[in-house]
mmCIF file of C-alpha atoms in Angstrom:
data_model
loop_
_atom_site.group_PDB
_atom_site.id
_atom_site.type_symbol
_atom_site.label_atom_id
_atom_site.label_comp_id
_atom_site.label_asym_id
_atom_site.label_seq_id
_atom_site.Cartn_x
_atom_site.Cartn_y
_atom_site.Cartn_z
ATOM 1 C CA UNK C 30 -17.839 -3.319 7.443
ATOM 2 C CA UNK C 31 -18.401 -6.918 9.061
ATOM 3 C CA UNK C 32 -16.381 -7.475 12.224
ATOM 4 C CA UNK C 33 -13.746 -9.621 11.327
ATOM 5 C CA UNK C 34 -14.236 -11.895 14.530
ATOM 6 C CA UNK C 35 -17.680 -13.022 13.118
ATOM 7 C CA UNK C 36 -15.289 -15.734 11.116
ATOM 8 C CA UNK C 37 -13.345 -16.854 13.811
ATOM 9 C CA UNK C 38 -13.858 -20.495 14.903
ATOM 10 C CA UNK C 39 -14.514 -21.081 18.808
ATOM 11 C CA UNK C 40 -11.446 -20.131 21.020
ATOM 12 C CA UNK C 41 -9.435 -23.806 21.309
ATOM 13 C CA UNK C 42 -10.618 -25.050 17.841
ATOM 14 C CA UNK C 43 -7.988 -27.768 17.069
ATOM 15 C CA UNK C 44 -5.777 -26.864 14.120
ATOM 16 C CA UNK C 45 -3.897 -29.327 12.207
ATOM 17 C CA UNK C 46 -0.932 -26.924 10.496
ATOM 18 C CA UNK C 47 2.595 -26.568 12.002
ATOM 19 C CA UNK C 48 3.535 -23.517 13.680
ATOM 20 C CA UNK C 49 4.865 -21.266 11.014
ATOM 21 C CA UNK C 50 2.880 -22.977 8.176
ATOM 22 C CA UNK C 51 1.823 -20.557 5.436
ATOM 23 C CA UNK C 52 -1.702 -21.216 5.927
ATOM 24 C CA UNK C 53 -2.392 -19.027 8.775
ATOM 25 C CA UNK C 54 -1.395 -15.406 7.248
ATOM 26 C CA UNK C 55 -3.933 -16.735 4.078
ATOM 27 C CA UNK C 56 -6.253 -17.538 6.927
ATOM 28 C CA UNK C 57 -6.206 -14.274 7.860
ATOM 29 C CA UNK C 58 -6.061 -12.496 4.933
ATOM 30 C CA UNK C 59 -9.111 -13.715 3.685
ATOM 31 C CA UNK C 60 -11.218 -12.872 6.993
ATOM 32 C CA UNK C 61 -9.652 -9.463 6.694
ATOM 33 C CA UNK C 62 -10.837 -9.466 2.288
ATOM 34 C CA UNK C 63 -14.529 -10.975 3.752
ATOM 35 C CA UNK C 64 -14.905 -8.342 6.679
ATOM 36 C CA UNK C 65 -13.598 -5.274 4.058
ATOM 37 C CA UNK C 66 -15.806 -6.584 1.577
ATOM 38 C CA UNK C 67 -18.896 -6.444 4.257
ATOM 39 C CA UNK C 68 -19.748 -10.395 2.726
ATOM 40 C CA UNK C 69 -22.022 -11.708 5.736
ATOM 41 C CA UNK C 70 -20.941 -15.068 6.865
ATOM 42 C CA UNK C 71 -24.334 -16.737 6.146
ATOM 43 C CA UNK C 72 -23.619 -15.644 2.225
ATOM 44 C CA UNK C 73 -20.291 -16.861 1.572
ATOM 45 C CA UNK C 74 -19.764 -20.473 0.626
ATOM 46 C CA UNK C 75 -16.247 -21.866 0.499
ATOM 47 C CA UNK C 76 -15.526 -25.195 -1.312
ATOM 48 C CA UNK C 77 -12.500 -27.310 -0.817
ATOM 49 C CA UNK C 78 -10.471 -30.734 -1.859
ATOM 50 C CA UNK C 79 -8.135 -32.665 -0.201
ATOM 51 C CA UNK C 80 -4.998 -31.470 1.844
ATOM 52 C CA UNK C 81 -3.148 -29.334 4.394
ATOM 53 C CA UNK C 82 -4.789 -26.128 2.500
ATOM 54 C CA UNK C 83 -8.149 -27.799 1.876
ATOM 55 C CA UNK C 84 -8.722 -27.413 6.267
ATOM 56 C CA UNK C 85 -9.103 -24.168 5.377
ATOM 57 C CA UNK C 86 -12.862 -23.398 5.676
ATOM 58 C CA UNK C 87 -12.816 -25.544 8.855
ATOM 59 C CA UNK C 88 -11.266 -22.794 10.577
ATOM 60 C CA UNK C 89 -14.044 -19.948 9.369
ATOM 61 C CA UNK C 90 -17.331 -19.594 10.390
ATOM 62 C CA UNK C 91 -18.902 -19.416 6.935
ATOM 63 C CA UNK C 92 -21.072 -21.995 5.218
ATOM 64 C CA UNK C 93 -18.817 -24.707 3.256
ATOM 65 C CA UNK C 94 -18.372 -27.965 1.274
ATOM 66 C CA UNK C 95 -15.368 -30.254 1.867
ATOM 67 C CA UNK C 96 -15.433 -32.729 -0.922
ATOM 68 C CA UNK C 97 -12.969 -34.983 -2.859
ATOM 69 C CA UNK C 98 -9.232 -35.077 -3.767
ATOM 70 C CA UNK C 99 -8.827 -32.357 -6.447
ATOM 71 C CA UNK C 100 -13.008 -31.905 -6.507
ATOM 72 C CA UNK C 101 -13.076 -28.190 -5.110
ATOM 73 C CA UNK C 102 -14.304 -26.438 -8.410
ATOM 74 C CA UNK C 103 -17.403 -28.591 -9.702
ATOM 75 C CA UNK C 104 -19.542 -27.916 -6.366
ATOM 76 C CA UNK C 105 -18.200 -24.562 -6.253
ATOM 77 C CA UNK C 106 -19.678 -23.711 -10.118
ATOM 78 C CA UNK C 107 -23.034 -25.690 -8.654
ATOM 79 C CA UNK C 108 -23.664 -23.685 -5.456
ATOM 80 C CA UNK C 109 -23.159 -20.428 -7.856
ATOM 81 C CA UNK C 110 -25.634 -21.445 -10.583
ATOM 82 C CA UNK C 111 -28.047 -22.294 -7.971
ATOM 83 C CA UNK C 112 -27.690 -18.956 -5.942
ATOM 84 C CA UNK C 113 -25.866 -16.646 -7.927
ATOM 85 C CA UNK C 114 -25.912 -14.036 -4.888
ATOM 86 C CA UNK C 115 -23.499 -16.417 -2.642
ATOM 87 C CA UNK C 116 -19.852 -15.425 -2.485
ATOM 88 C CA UNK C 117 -18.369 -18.586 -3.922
ATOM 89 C CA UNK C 118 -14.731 -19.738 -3.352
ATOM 90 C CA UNK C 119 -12.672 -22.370 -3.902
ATOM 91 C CA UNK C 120 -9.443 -22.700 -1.730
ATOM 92 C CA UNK C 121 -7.334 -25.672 -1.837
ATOM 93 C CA UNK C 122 -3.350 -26.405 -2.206
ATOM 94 C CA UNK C 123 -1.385 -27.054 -5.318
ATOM 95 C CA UNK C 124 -1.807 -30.288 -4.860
ATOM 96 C CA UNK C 125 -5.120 -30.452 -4.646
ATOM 97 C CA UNK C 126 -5.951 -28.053 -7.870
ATOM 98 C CA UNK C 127 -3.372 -28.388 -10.597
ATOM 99 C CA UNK C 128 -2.518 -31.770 -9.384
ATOM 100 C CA UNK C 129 -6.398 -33.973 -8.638
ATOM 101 C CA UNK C 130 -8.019 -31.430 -9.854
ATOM 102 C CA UNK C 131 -6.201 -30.124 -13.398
ATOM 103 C CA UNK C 132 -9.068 -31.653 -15.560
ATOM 104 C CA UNK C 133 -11.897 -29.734 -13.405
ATOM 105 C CA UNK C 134 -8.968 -26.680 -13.121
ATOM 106 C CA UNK C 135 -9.257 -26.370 -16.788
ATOM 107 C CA UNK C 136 -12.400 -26.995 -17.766
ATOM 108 C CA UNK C 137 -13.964 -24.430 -14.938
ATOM 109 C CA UNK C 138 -11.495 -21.476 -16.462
ATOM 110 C CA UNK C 139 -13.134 -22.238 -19.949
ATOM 111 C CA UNK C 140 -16.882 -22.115 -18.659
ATOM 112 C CA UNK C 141 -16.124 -18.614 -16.561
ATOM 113 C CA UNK C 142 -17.848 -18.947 -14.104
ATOM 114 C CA UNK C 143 -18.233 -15.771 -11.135
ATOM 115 C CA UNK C 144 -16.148 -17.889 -8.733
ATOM 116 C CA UNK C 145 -12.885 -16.707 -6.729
ATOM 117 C CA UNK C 146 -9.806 -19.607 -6.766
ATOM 118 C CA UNK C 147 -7.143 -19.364 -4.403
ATOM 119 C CA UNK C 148 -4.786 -21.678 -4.414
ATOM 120 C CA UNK C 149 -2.241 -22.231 -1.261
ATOM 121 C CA UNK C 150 1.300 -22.969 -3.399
ATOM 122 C CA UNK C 151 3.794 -23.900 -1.187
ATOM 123 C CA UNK C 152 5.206 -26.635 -4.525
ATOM 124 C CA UNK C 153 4.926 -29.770 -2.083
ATOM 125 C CA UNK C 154 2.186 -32.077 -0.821
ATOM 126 C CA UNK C 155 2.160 -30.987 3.207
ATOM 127 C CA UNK C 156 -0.501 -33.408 3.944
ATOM 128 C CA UNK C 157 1.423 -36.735 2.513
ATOM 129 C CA UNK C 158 4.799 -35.705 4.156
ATOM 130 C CA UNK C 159 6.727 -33.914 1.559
ATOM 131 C CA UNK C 160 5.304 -36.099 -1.552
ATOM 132 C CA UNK C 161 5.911 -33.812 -5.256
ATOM 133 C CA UNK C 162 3.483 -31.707 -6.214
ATOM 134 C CA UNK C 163 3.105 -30.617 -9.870
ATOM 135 C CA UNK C 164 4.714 -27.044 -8.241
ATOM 136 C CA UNK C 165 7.460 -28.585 -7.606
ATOM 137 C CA UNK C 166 10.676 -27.460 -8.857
ATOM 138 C CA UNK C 167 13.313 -29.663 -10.991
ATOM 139 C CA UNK C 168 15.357 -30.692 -8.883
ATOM 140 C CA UNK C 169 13.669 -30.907 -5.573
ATOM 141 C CA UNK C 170 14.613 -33.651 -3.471
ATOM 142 C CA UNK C 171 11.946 -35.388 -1.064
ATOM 143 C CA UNK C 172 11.261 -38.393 0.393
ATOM 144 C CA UNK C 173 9.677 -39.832 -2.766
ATOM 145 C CA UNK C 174 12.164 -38.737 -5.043
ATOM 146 C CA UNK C 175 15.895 -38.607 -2.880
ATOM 147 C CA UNK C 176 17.928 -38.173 -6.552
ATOM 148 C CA UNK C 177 15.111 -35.350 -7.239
ATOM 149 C CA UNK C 178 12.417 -34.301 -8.970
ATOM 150 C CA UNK C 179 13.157 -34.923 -12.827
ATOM 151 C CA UNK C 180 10.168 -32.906 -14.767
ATOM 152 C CA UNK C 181 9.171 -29.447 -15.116
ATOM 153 C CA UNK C 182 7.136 -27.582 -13.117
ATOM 154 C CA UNK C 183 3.505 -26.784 -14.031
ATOM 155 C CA UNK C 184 2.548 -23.273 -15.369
ATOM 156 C CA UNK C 185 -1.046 -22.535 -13.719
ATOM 157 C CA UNK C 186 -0.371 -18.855 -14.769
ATOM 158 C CA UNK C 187 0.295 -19.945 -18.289
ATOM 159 C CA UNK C 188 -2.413 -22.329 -18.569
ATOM 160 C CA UNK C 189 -4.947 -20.420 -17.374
ATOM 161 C CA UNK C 190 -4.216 -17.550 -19.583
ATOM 162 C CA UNK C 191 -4.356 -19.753 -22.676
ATOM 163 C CA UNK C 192 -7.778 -20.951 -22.239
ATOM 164 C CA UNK C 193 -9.193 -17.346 -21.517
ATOM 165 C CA UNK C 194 -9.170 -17.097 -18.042
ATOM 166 C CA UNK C 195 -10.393 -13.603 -17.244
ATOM 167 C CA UNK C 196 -8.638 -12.656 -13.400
ATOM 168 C CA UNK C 197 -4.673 -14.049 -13.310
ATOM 169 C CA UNK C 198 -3.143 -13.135 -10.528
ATOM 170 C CA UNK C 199 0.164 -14.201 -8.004
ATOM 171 C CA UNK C 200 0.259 -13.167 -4.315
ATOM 172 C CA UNK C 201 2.694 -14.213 -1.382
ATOM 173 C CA UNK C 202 1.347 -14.924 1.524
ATOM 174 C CA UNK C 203 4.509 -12.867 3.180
ATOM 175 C CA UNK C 204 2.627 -9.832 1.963
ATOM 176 C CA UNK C 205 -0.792 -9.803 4.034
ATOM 177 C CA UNK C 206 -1.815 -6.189 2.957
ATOM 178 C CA UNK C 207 -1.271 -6.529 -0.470
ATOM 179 C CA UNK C 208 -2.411 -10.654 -0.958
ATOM 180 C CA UNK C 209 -5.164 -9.024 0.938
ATOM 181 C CA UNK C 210 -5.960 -6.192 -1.848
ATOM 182 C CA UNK C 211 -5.786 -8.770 -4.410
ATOM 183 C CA UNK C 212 -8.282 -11.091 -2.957
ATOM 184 C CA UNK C 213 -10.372 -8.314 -2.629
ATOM 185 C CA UNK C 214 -10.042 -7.215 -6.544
ATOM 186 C CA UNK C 215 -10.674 -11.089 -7.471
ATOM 187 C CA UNK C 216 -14.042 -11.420 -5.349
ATOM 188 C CA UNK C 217 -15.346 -8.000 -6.847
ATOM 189 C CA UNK C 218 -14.270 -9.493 -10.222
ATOM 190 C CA UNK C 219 -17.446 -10.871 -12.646
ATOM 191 C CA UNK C 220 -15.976 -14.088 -13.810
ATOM 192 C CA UNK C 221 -13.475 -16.843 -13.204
ATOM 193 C CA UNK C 222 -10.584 -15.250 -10.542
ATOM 194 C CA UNK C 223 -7.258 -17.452 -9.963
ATOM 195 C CA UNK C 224 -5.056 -16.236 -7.234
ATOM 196 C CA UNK C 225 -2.033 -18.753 -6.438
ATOM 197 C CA UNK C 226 -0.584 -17.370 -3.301
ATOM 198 C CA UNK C 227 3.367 -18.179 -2.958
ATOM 199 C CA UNK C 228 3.599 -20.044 0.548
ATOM 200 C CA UNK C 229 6.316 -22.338 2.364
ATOM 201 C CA UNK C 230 5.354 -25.378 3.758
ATOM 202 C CA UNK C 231 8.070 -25.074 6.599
ATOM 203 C CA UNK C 232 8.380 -28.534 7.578
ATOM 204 C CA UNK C 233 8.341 -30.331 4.189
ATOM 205 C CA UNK C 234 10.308 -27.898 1.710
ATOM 206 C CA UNK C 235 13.280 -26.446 2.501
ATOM 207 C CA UNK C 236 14.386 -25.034 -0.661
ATOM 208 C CA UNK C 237 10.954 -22.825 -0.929
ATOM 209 C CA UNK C 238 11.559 -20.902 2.309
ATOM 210 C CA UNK C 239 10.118 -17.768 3.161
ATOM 211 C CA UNK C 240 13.101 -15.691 2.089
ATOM 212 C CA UNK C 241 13.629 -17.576 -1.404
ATOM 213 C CA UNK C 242 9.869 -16.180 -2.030
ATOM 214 C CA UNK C 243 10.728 -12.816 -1.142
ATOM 215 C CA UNK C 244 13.884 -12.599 -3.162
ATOM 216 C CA UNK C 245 11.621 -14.291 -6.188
ATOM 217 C CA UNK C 246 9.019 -11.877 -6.214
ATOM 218 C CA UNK C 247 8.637 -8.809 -7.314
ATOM 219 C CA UNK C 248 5.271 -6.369 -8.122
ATOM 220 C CA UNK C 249 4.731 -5.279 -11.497
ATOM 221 C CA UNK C 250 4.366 -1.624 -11.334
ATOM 222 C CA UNK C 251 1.366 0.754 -11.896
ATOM 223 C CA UNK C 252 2.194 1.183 -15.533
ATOM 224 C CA UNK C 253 1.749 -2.493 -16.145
ATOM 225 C CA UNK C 254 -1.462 -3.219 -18.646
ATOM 226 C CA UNK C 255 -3.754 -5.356 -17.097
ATOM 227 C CA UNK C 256 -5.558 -5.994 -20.328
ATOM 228 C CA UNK C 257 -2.115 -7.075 -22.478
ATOM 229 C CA UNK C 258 -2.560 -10.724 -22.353
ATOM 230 C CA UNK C 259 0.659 -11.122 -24.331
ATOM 231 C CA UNK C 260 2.712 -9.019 -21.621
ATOM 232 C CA UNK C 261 0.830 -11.178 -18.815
ATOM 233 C CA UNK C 262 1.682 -14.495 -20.770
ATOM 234 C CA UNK C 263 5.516 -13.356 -20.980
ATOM 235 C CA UNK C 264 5.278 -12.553 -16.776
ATOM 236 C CA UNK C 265 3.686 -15.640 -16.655
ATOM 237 C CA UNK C 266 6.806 -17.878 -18.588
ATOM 238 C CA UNK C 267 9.318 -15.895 -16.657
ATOM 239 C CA UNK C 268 10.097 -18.341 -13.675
ATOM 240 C CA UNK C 269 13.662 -17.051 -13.151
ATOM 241 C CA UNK C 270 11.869 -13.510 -11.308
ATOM 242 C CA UNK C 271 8.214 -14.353 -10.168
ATOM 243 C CA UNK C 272 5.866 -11.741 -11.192
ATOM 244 C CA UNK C 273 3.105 -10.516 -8.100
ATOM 245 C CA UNK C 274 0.039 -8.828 -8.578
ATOM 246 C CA UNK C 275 -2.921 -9.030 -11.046
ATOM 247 C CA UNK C 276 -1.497 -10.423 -14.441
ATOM 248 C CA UNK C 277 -4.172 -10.111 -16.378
ATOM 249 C CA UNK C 278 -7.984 -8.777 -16.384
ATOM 250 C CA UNK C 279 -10.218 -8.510 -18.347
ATOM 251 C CA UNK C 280 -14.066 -7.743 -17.861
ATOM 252 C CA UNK C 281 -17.553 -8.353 -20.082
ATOM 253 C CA UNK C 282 -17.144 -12.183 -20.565
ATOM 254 C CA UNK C 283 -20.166 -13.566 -19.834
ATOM 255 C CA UNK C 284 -20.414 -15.844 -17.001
ATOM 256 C CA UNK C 285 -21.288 -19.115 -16.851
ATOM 257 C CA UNK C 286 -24.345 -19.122 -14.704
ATOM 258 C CA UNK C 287 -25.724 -16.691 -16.651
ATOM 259 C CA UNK C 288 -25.481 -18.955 -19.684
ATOM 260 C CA UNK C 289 -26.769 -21.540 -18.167
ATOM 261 C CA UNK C 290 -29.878 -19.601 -17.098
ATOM 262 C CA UNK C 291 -30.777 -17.799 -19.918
ATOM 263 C CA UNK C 292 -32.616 -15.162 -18.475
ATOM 264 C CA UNK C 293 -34.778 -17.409 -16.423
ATOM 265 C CA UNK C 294 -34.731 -16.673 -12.518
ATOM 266 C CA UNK C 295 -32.198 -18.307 -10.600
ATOM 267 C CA UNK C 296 -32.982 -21.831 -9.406
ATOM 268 C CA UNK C 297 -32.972 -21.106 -5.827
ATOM 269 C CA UNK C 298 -35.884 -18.724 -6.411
ATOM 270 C CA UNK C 299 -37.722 -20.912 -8.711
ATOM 271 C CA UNK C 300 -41.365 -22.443 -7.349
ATOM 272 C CA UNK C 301 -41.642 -25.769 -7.491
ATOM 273 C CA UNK C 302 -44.025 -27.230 -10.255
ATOM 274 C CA UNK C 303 -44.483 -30.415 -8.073
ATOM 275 C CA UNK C 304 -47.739 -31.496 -10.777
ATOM 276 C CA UNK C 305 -45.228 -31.204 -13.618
ATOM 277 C CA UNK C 306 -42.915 -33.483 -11.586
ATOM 278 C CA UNK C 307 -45.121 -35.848 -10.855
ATOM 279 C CA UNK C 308 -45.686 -36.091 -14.173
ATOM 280 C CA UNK C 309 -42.581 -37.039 -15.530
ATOM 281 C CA UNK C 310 -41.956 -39.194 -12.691
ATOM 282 C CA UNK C 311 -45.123 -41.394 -14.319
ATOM 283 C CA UNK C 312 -43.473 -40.999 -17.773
ATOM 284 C CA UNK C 313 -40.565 -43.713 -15.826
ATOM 285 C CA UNK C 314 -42.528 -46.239 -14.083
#
């Protein structure tokens, strides 16, 4: 097993969450899921938007790529074509991914490729001062909207079991040892993984506190069939008791990098034909 503290940042690396902030635990967790996994740093790539949740990889000590508002997923599905044997993952906020980034959010669960989402849903943009996210509940009063928020929420669960999505899965970042397990189980997975991990953002949303989470959520038990896509789409509708755990699994999809190559090498191991190159590089002048 890798030590865990080959992760950790400097001592008196500057962090830019509030004390309390749901981030940290998640922080955590995911060194612990790295170090259990035995992922060296030097292999793991972590890609992320824009946001409170998006700072994540600057607190690890892995390789990553901090890109655009709601841009997470297309670099993340690059780096893995290009080196399929990275640990790719894409961690941003609610915001960030169902919000920015719901075009690329859909499109990258209907290409499958071997990439691990987590999502940090604390159902409010921390980074723009309490601004609605798409997470939000009706109702939700903020400094953008003082009457409250007027639409529905948005179903990432729902959504991303109707276009095929082949790991669905809720944590709570209250929970370390089991968010932890389920990190794990999505990383191991061979295909698209979405975790959203229940947070509060403790400064911003006051409604979505730590205990309204825990009195939310609840496991489904051991006799619950991972493969029923019809059970995991009724969990998934059911916002009155949240549903925790892996949804919905299901394994033999092929991925997308391994459409793309079609039984050629990966790129990263390919030798550059530098006369064919030249070539073509004639063909335009």
């Amino acid at each position: 097993m890798i030590d865990k503290k080959l992760y950790d940042m400097p001592k008196g690396t500057d962090m830019a969450w509030c004390p309390g902030c749901g981030n940290f635990p998640i922080l955590n967790i995911v060194k612990m899921a790295l170090s259990e996994l035995d992922r060296a740093p030097q292999d793991v790539v972590i890609c992320s938007g824009i946001g409170q949740a998006a700072k994540t990889p600057h607190y690890l000590r892995v390789n990553y790529f901090n890109g655009l508002h709601g841009r997470a997923l297309p670099p993340a599905i690059a780096i893995k074509n290009v080196n399929p044997k990275l640990t790719v993952i894409a961690e941003s906020g609610d915001g960030d991914t169902y919000g920015e980034g719901g075009n690329h959010f859909m499109h990258t669960i209907r290409r499958n490729p071997d990439i691990t989402n987590i999502v940090h849903d604390n159902m409010i943009y921390g980074l723009t001062k309490g601004q609605a996210s798409p997470m939000s509940e009706k109702g939700l009063k903020n400094p953008i909207q003082p009457d409250g928020v007027i639409v529905d929420q948005f179903n990432p669960l729902a959504v991303a079991l109707s276009l095929d999505a082949t790991f669905v899965a809720r944590a709570f970042t209250g929970d370390i040892l089991q968010t932890k397990e389920i990190i794990k189980a999505a990383i191991l997975h061979k295909g698209y993984a979405l975790i959203d991990v229940l947070q509060p953002c403790v400064v911003f949303n006051k409604q979505n506190t730590y205990q309204w989470f825990k009195e939310k959520g609840y496991y489904v038990d051991e006799a619950h069939d991972k493969t029923d896509k019809m059970k995991a789409l009724e969990l998934a509708f059911d916002l009155d008791r949240l549903a925790l755990g892996i949804i919905y699994q299901r394994e033999g999809k092929p991925s997308y990098e391994t459409l793309v190559r079609e039984g050629n090498e990966p790129m990263f191991e390919r030798v550059l034909d530098t006369a064919a190159l030249n070539t073509l590089i004639k063909s335009y002048k």
